[in-house]
JSON list of C-alpha atoms and ligand atoms in Angstrom, two decimals:
[
{"chain": "A", "resi": 25, "resn": "MET", "atom": "CA", "xyz": [-195.30, -38.75, 3.79]},
{"chain": "A", "resi": 26, "resn": "ALA", "atom": "CA", "xyz": [-191.70, -38.90, 4.88]},
{"chain": "A", "resi": 27, "resn": "SER", "atom": "CA", "xyz": [-192.67, -39.93, 8.39]},
{"chain": "A", "resi": 28, "resn": "GLN", "atom": "CA", "xyz": [-194.23, -43.13, 7.05]},
{"chain": "A", "resi": 29, "resn": "GLU", "atom": "CA", "xyz": [-191.04, -44.15, 5.30]},
{"chain": "A", "resi": 30, "resn": "ILE", "atom": "CA", "xyz": [-189.17, -44.32, 8.56]},
{"chain": "A", "resi": 31, "resn": "GLN", "atom": "CA", "xyz": [-192.02, -45.88, 10.50]},
{"chain": "A", "resi": 32, "resn": "PRO", "atom": "CA", "xyz": [-190.89, -49.23, 11.85]},
{"chain": "A", "resi": 33, "resn": "TRP", "atom": "CA", "xyz": [-192.90, -52.40, 11.46]},
{"chain": "A", "resi": 34, "resn": "TRP", "atom": "CA", "xyz": [-194.75, -53.67, 14.46]},
{"chain": "A", "resi": 35, "resn": "PHE", "atom": "CA", "xyz": [-195.97, -57.13, 15.26]},
{"chain": "A", "resi": 36, "resn": "LEU", "atom": "CA", "xyz": [-199.71, -56.83, 14.84]},
{"chain": "A", "resi": 37, "resn": "VAL", "atom": "CA", "xyz": [-202.29, -58.18, 17.24]},
{"chain": "A", "resi": 38, "resn": "GLU", "atom": "CA", "xyz": [-205.82, -59.19, 16.20]},
{"chain": "A", "resi": 39, "resn": "PRO", "atom": "CA", "xyz": [-208.56, -57.84, 18.45]},
{"chain": "A", "resi": 40, "resn": "LEU", "atom": "CA", "xyz": [-210.53, -60.50, 20.32]},
{"chain": "A", "resi": 41, "resn": "ALA", "atom": "CA", "xyz": [-214.34, -60.53, 20.52]},
{"chain": "A", "resi": 42, "resn": "GLY", "atom": "CA", "xyz": [-215.53, -57.94, 23.03]},
{"chain": "A", "resi": 43, "resn": "GLU", "atom": "CA", "xyz": [-211.98, -57.12, 24.09]},
{"chain": "A", "resi": 44, "resn": "SER", "atom": "CA", "xyz": [-211.37, -54.07, 26.27]},
{"chain": "A", "resi": 45, "resn": "ILE", "atom": "CA", "xyz": [-208.87, -51.38, 25.27]},
{"chain": "A", "resi": 46, "resn": "SER", "atom": "CA", "xyz": [-206.75, -52.12, 28.34]},
{"chain": "A", "resi": 47, "resn": "HIS", "atom": "CA", "xyz": [-206.40, -55.81, 27.47]},
{"chain": "A", "resi": 48, "resn": "PHE", "atom": "CA", "xyz": [-205.68, -55.04, 23.82]},
{"chain": "A", "resi": 49, "resn": "LEU", "atom": "CA", "xyz": [-203.03, -52.42, 24.58]},
{"chain": "A", "resi": 50, "resn": "GLY", "atom": "CA", "xyz": [-201.31, -54.80, 27.00]},
{"chain": "A", "resi": 51, "resn": "ARG", "atom": "CA", "xyz": [-201.14, -57.53, 24.38]},
{"chain": "A", "resi": 52, "resn": "PHE", "atom": "CA", "xyz": [-199.86, -55.16, 21.71]},
{"chain": "A", "resi": 53, "resn": "ARG", "atom": "CA", "xyz": [-197.19, -53.74, 23.99]},
{"chain": "A", "resi": 54, "resn": "ARG", "atom": "CA", "xyz": [-195.92, -57.15, 25.11]},
{"chain": "A", "resi": 55, "resn": "GLU", "atom": "CA", "xyz": [-195.85, -58.46, 21.54]},
{"chain": "A", "resi": 56, "resn": "ASN", "atom": "CA", "xyz": [-193.63, -55.50, 20.66]},
{"chain": "A", "resi": 57, "resn": "GLU", "atom": "CA", "xyz": [-191.80, -55.22, 23.99]},
{"chain": "A", "resi": 58, "resn": "LEU", "atom": "CA", "xyz": [-193.01, -51.67, 24.50]},
{"chain": "A", "resi": 59, "resn": "THR", "atom": "CA", "xyz": [-193.43, -49.90, 27.83]},
{"chain": "A", "resi": 60, "resn": "VAL", "atom": "CA", "xyz": [-196.45, -47.64, 28.41]},
{"chain": "A", "resi": 61, "resn": "THR", "atom": "CA", "xyz": [-194.15, -44.64, 27.93]},
{"chain": "A", "resi": 62, "resn": "MET", "atom": "CA", "xyz": [-192.75, -45.94, 24.65]},
{"chain": "A", "resi": 63, "resn": "MET", "atom": "CA", "xyz": [-196.26, -46.69, 23.40]},
{"chain": "A", "resi": 64, "resn": "GLY", "atom": "CA", "xyz": [-197.25, -43.11, 24.28]},
{"chain": "A", "resi": 65, "resn": "LYS", "atom": "CA", "xyz": [-194.31, -41.76, 22.26]},
{"chain": "A", "resi": 66, "resn": "ILE", "atom": "CA", "xyz": [-194.86, -43.95, 19.20]},
{"chain": "A", "resi": 67, "resn": "THR", "atom": "CA", "xyz": [-198.53, -43.07, 18.93]},
{"chain": "A", "resi": 68, "resn": "GLY", "atom": "CA", "xyz": [-198.06, -39.44, 19.98]},
{"chain": "A", "resi": 69, "resn": "LEU", "atom": "CA", "xyz": [-200.71, -40.03, 22.65]},
{"chain": "A", "resi": 70, "resn": "GLY", "atom": "CA", "xyz": [-198.37, -39.66, 25.62]},
{"chain": "A", "resi": 71, "resn": "GLY", "atom": "CA", "xyz": [-199.97, -40.33, 28.98]},
{"chain": "A", "resi": 72, "resn": "THR", "atom": "CA", "xyz": [-203.33, -41.13, 27.39]},
{"chain": "A", "resi": 73, "resn": "ILE", "atom": "CA", "xyz": [-202.19, -44.71, 26.81]},
{"chain": "A", "resi": 74, "resn": "GLY", "atom": "CA", "xyz": [-201.65, -45.20, 30.53]},
{"chain": "A", "resi": 75, "resn": "ARG", "atom": "CA", "xyz": [-205.04, -43.66, 31.32]},
{"chain": "A", "resi": 76, "resn": "TRP", "atom": "CA", "xyz": [-206.83, -45.93, 28.87]},
{"chain": "A", "resi": 77, "resn": "GLU", "atom": "CA", "xyz": [-205.12, -48.99, 30.32]},
{"chain": "A", "resi": 78, "resn": "LYS", "atom": "CA", "xyz": [-206.68, -47.99, 33.66]},
{"chain": "A", "resi": 79, "resn": "PHE", "atom": "CA", "xyz": [-210.09, -47.34, 32.05]},
{"chain": "A", "resi": 80, "resn": "ARG", "atom": "CA", "xyz": [-209.88, -43.62, 32.75]},
{"chain": "A", "resi": 81, "resn": "PHE", "atom": "CA", "xyz": [-211.81, -41.98, 29.96]},
{"chain": "A", "resi": 82, "resn": "ILE", "atom": "CA", "xyz": [-212.01, -38.40, 31.19]},
{"chain": "A", "resi": 83, "resn": "PRO", "atom": "CA", "xyz": [-211.36, -36.46, 29.05]},
{"chain": "A", "resi": 84, "resn": "ALA", "atom": "CA", "xyz": [-213.22, -38.64, 26.55]},
{"chain": "A", "resi": 85, "resn": "PRO", "atom": "CA", "xyz": [-211.22, -40.32, 23.77]},
{"chain": "A", "resi": 86, "resn": "THR", "atom": "CA", "xyz": [-211.44, -38.52, 20.44]},
{"chain": "A", "resi": 87, "resn": "GLU", "atom": "CA", "xyz": [-211.54, -39.60, 16.81]},
{"chain": "A", "resi": 88, "resn": "GLU", "atom": "CA", "xyz": [-208.09, -38.00, 16.35]},
{"chain": "A", "resi": 89, "resn": "GLU", "atom": "CA", "xyz": [-206.62, -40.05, 19.19]},
{"chain": "A", "resi": 90, "resn": "LEU", "atom": "CA", "xyz": [-208.09, -43.28, 17.88]},
{"chain": "A", "resi": 91, "resn": "THR", "atom": "CA", "xyz": [-206.83, -42.47, 14.39]},
{"chain": "A", "resi": 92, "resn": "ALA", "atom": "CA", "xyz": [-203.32, -42.00, 15.78]},
{"chain": "A", "resi": 93, "resn": "LEU", "atom": "CA", "xyz": [-203.57, -45.33, 17.61]},
{"chain": "A", "resi": 94, "resn": "SER", "atom": "CA", "xyz": [-205.00, -47.01, 14.52]},
{"chain": "A", "resi": 95, "resn": "GLU", "atom": "CA", "xyz": [-201.98, -46.00, 12.44]},
{"chain": "A", "resi": 96, "resn": "VAL", "atom": "CA", "xyz": [-199.68, -47.87, 14.81]},
{"chain": "A", "resi": 97, "resn": "VAL", "atom": "CA", "xyz": [-201.73, -50.94, 15.72]},
{"chain": "A", "resi": 98, "resn": "GLN", "atom": "CA", "xyz": [-203.27, -51.25, 12.23]},
{"chain": "A", "resi": 99, "resn": "VAL", "atom": "CA", "xyz": [-206.78, -51.88, 13.55]},
{"chain": "A", "resi": 100, "resn": "GLU", "atom": "CA", "xyz": [-209.58, -49.82, 12.03]},
{"chain": "A", "resi": 101, "resn": "VAL", "atom": "CA", "xyz": [-210.82, -46.85, 14.04]},
{"chain": "A", "resi": 102, "resn": "GLU", "atom": "CA", "xyz": [-214.37, -48.28, 14.04]},
{"chain": "A", "resi": 103, "resn": "ARG", "atom": "CA", "xyz": [-213.10, -51.49, 15.60]},
{"chain": "A", "resi": 104, "resn": "LEU", "atom": "CA", "xyz": [-211.04, -49.59, 18.17]},
{"chain": "A", "resi": 105, "resn": "TRP", "atom": "CA", "xyz": [-214.15, -47.68, 19.29]},
{"chain": "A", "resi": 106, "resn": "GLN", "atom": "CA", "xyz": [-215.73, -51.02, 20.21]},
{"chain": "A", "resi": 107, "resn": "MET", "atom": "CA", "xyz": [-213.02, -51.49, 22.84]},
{"chain": "A", "resi": 108, "resn": "PHE", "atom": "CA", "xyz": [-214.35, -48.40, 24.65]},
{"chain": "A", "resi": 109, "resn": "PRO", "atom": "CA", "xyz": [-217.72, -47.91, 26.36]},
{"chain": "A", "resi": 110, "resn": "PRO", "atom": "CA", "xyz": [-220.43, -46.67, 23.99]},
{"chain": "A", "resi": 111, "resn": "LYS", "atom": "CA", "xyz": [-221.38, -43.01, 24.44]},
{"chain": "A", "resi": 112, "resn": "GLY", "atom": "CA", "xyz": [-223.60, -42.53, 27.47]},
{"chain": "A", "resi": 113, "resn": "VAL", "atom": "CA", "xyz": [-222.57, -45.80, 29.15]},
{"chain": "A", "resi": 114, "resn": "GLY", "atom": "CA", "xyz": [-220.89, -45.25, 32.50]},
{"chain": "A", "resi": 115, "resn": "MET", "atom": "CA", "xyz": [-217.69, -47.09, 33.36]},
{"chain": "A", "resi": 116, "resn": "LYS", "atom": "CA", "xyz": [-216.70, -48.78, 36.56]},
{"chain": "A", "resi": 117, "resn": "HIS", "atom": "CA", "xyz": [-212.92, -48.55, 36.39]},
{"chain": "A", "resi": 118, "resn": "GLN", "atom": "CA", "xyz": [-212.53, -50.36, 39.71]},
{"chain": "A", "resi": 119, "resn": "PRO", "atom": "CA", "xyz": [-212.85, -53.14, 40.65]},
{"chain": "A", "resi": 120, "resn": "ILE", "atom": "CA", "xyz": [-211.81, -55.00, 37.53]},
{"chain": "A", "resi": 121, "resn": "ARG", "atom": "CA", "xyz": [-214.37, -57.73, 36.88]},
{"chain": "A", "resi": 122, "resn": "LEU", "atom": "CA", "xyz": [-214.16, -61.19, 35.38]},
{"chain": "A", "resi": 123, "resn": "CYS", "atom": "CA", "xyz": [-216.27, -64.04, 34.06]},
{"chain": "A", "resi": 124, "resn": "GLY", "atom": "CA", "xyz": [-214.03, -67.09, 34.49]},
{"chain": "A", "resi": 125, "resn": "ALA", "atom": "CA", "xyz": [-216.19, -69.12, 32.11]},
{"chain": "A", "resi": 126, "resn": "CYS", "atom": "CA", "xyz": [-215.66, -66.57, 29.31]},
{"chain": "A", "resi": 127, "resn": "TYR", "atom": "CA", "xyz": [-211.96, -66.39, 30.09]},
{"chain": "A", "resi": 128, "resn": "GLY", "atom": "CA", "xyz": [-211.71, -70.19, 29.88]},
{"chain": "A", "resi": 129, "resn": "GLU", "atom": "CA", "xyz": [-213.11, -70.05, 26.36]},
{"chain": "A", "resi": 130, "resn": "GLU", "atom": "CA", "xyz": [-210.91, -67.18, 25.22]},
{"chain": "A", "resi": 131, "resn": "ALA", "atom": "CA", "xyz": [-208.23, -65.43, 27.28]},
{"chain": "A", "resi": 132, "resn": "CYS", "atom": "CA", "xyz": [-209.68, -61.94, 27.13]},
{"chain": "A", "resi": 133, "resn": "HIS", "atom": "CA", "xyz": [-211.02, -59.17, 29.36]},
{"chain": "A", "resi": 134, "resn": "LYS", "atom": "CA", "xyz": [-214.29, -57.88, 27.95]},
{"chain": "A", "resi": 135, "resn": "ILE", "atom": "CA", "xyz": [-215.13, -54.17, 28.02]},
{"chain": "A", "resi": 136, "resn": "GLU", "atom": "CA", "xyz": [-218.78, -54.84, 28.90]},
{"chain": "A", "resi": 137, "resn": "TRP", "atom": "CA", "xyz": [-217.74, -56.28, 32.29]},
{"chain": "A", "resi": 138, "resn": "GLN", "atom": "CA", "xyz": [-216.76, -52.74, 33.31]},
{"chain": "A", "resi": 139, "resn": "PHE", "atom": "CA", "xyz": [-220.01, -51.03, 32.32]},
{"chain": "A", "resi": 140, "resn": "LYS", "atom": "CA", "xyz": [-221.91, -49.68, 35.29]},
{"chain": "A", "resi": 141, "resn": "THR", "atom": "CA", "xyz": [-225.03, -51.31, 33.89]},
{"chain": "A", "resi": 142, "resn": "THR", "atom": "CA", "xyz": [-223.49, -54.80, 33.65]},
{"chain": "A", "resi": 143, "resn": "GLN", "atom": "CA", "xyz": [-224.34, -57.02, 36.62]},
{"chain": "A", "resi": 144, "resn": "PHE", "atom": "CA", "xyz": [-223.62, -60.48, 35.22]},
{"chain": "A", "resi": 145, "resn": "CYS", "atom": "CA", "xyz": [-222.25, -62.36, 32.22]},
{"chain": "A", "resi": 146, "resn": "SER", "atom": "CA", "xyz": [-225.08, -62.41, 29.71]},
{"chain": "A", "resi": 147, "resn": "LYS", "atom": "CA", "xyz": [-223.54, -65.34, 27.84]},
{"chain": "A", "resi": 148, "resn": "HIS", "atom": "CA", "xyz": [-223.16, -67.73, 30.79]},
{"chain": "A", "resi": 149, "resn": "ARG", "atom": "CA", "xyz": [-225.74, -66.14, 33.08]},
{"chain": "A", "resi": 150, "resn": "LEU", "atom": "CA", "xyz": [-223.25, -66.08, 35.90]},
{"chain": "A", "resi": 151, "resn": "THR", "atom": "CA", "xyz": [-222.40, -63.32, 38.36]},
{"chain": "A", "resi": 152, "resn": "LEU", "atom": "CA", "xyz": [-219.13, -61.51, 37.65]},
{"chain": "A", "resi": 153, "resn": "LEU", "atom": "CA", "xyz": [-216.21, -61.76, 40.03]},
{"chain": "A", "resi": 154, "resn": "SER", "atom": "CA", "xyz": [-214.75, -58.55, 41.46]},
{"chain": "A", "resi": 155, "resn": "GLU", "atom": "CA", "xyz": [-211.88, -60.22, 43.29]},
{"chain": "A", "resi": 156, "resn": "CYS", "atom": "CA", "xyz": [-210.12, -63.56, 43.51]},
{"chain": "A", "resi": 157, "resn": "PRO", "atom": "CA", "xyz": [-212.57, -65.94, 45.25]},
{"chain": "A", "resi": 158, "resn": "ASN", "atom": "CA", "xyz": [-209.65, -67.84, 46.77]},
{"chain": "A", "resi": 159, "resn": "CYS", "atom": "CA", "xyz": [-207.55, -65.08, 48.37]},
{"chain": "A", "resi": 160, "resn": "GLY", "atom": "CA", "xyz": [-209.60, -61.89, 47.93]},
{"chain": "A", "resi": 161, "resn": "ALA", "atom": "CA", "xyz": [-206.99, -60.04, 45.86]},
{"chain": "A", "resi": 162, "resn": "ARG", "atom": "CA", "xyz": [-208.33, -57.45, 43.44]},
{"chain": "A", "resi": 163, "resn": "PHE", "atom": "CA", "xyz": [-207.69, -58.23, 39.79]},
{"chain": "A", "resi": 164, "resn": "GLN", "atom": "CA", "xyz": [-204.96, -56.23, 38.08]},
{"chain": "A", "resi": 165, "resn": "PHE", "atom": "CA", "xyz": [-205.72, -53.94, 35.17]},
{"chain": "A", "resi": 166, "resn": "PRO", "atom": "CA", "xyz": [-206.29, -56.17, 32.14]},
{"chain": "A", "resi": 167, "resn": "ALA", "atom": "CA", "xyz": [-203.23, -54.69, 30.37]},
{"chain": "A", "resi": 168, "resn": "LEU", "atom": "CA", "xyz": [-201.24, -56.73, 32.91]},
{"chain": "A", "resi": 169, "resn": "TRP", "atom": "CA", "xyz": [-203.11, -60.01, 32.41]},
{"chain": "A", "resi": 170, "resn": "VAL", "atom": "CA", "xyz": [-200.40, -62.28, 31.05]},
{"chain": "A", "resi": 171, "resn": "ASN", "atom": "CA", "xyz": [-200.83, -65.69, 32.62]},
{"chain": "A", "resi": 172, "resn": "GLY", "atom": "CA", "xyz": [-204.54, -65.75, 33.35]},
{"chain": "A", "resi": 173, "resn": "TRP", "atom": "CA", "xyz": [-204.21, -66.41, 37.04]},
{"chain": "A", "resi": 174, "resn": "CYS", "atom": "CA", "xyz": [-204.45, -64.51, 40.30]},
{"chain": "A", "resi": 175, "resn": "GLN", "atom": "CA", "xyz": [-201.20, -62.60, 40.80]},
{"chain": "A", "resi": 176, "resn": "ARG", "atom": "CA", "xyz": [-201.22, -63.45, 44.51]},
{"chain": "A", "resi": 177, "resn": "CYS", "atom": "CA", "xyz": [-202.38, -67.08, 44.85]},
{"chain": "A", "resi": 178, "resn": "PHE", "atom": "CA", "xyz": [-202.07, -68.32, 41.24]},
{"chain": "A", "resi": 179, "resn": "VAL", "atom": "CA", "xyz": [-205.55, -69.80, 41.00]},
{"chain": "A", "resi": 180, "resn": "SER", "atom": "CA", "xyz": [-206.41, -69.68, 37.30]},
{"chain": "A", "resi": 181, "resn": "PHE", "atom": "CA", "xyz": [-209.16, -67.38, 36.05]},
{"chain": "A", "resi": 182, "resn": "ARG", "atom": "CA", "xyz": [-210.82, -70.39, 34.43]},
{"chain": "A", "resi": 183, "resn": "GLU", "atom": "CA", "xyz": [-211.05, -72.30, 37.74]},
{"chain": "A", "resi": 184, "resn": "MET", "atom": "CA", "xyz": [-212.69, -69.26, 39.35]},
{"chain": "A", "resi": 185, "resn": "MET", "atom": "CA", "xyz": [-215.86, -69.93, 37.39]},
{"chain": "A", "resi": 186, "resn": "GLU", "atom": "CA", "xyz": [-216.77, -72.53, 40.00]},
{"chain": "A", "resi": 187, "resn": "LYS", "atom": "CA", "xyz": [-217.31, -69.70, 42.46]},
{"chain": "A", "resi": 188, "resn": "GLN", "atom": "CA", "xyz": [-219.56, -67.67, 40.18]},
{"chain": "A", "resi": 189, "resn": "LYS", "atom": "CA", "xyz": [-223.21, -67.84, 41.09]},
{"chain": "A", "resi": 190, "resn": "SER", "atom": "CA", "xyz": [-225.72, -68.93, 38.54]},
{"chain": "A", "resi": 191, "resn": "LEU", "atom": "CA", "xyz": [-228.71, -66.64, 37.97]},
{"chain": "B", "resi": 9, "resn": "ZN", "atom": "ZN1", "xyz": [-219.16, -65.52, 30.67]},
{"chain": "B", "resi": 10, "resn": "ZN", "atom": "ZN1", "xyz": [-205.97, -65.16, 44.61]}
]
């Protein structure tokens, strides 16, 4: 196809274990210095990129949309689906939640933290945080997680694990 000949090369980003679509898109965009708007143009998905970064999945993502994204980010469609909630699982798009212990092991926002059914981190058996335990600020959308600290008081996500309650 002629369109592929002129397709530029992008810096590719490997998905992390359990990573949410918002966190992945943020990393891909920063690696390639792309705004949300530019990412929408490149993939042909327009405003859908911005919706996904905010965990807004109505209307539901389609195979065609994920195929279009896959062609740009070079991650298989099957793997991309894992960054979204499974069918029938409700999403809590706010507040953004965090397990500081998980984040300390790998800097990543996990999609399962936003499932309505998820009440705690199953790996560490700790409650999830819904806001910064130091200053009370809500966490930003994971697409904006660059430094791994609270955007208001700069306490690191890893340190926040001390405030998570053990089950
Ligand atoms: Zn954890
Ligand atoms: Zn804070």
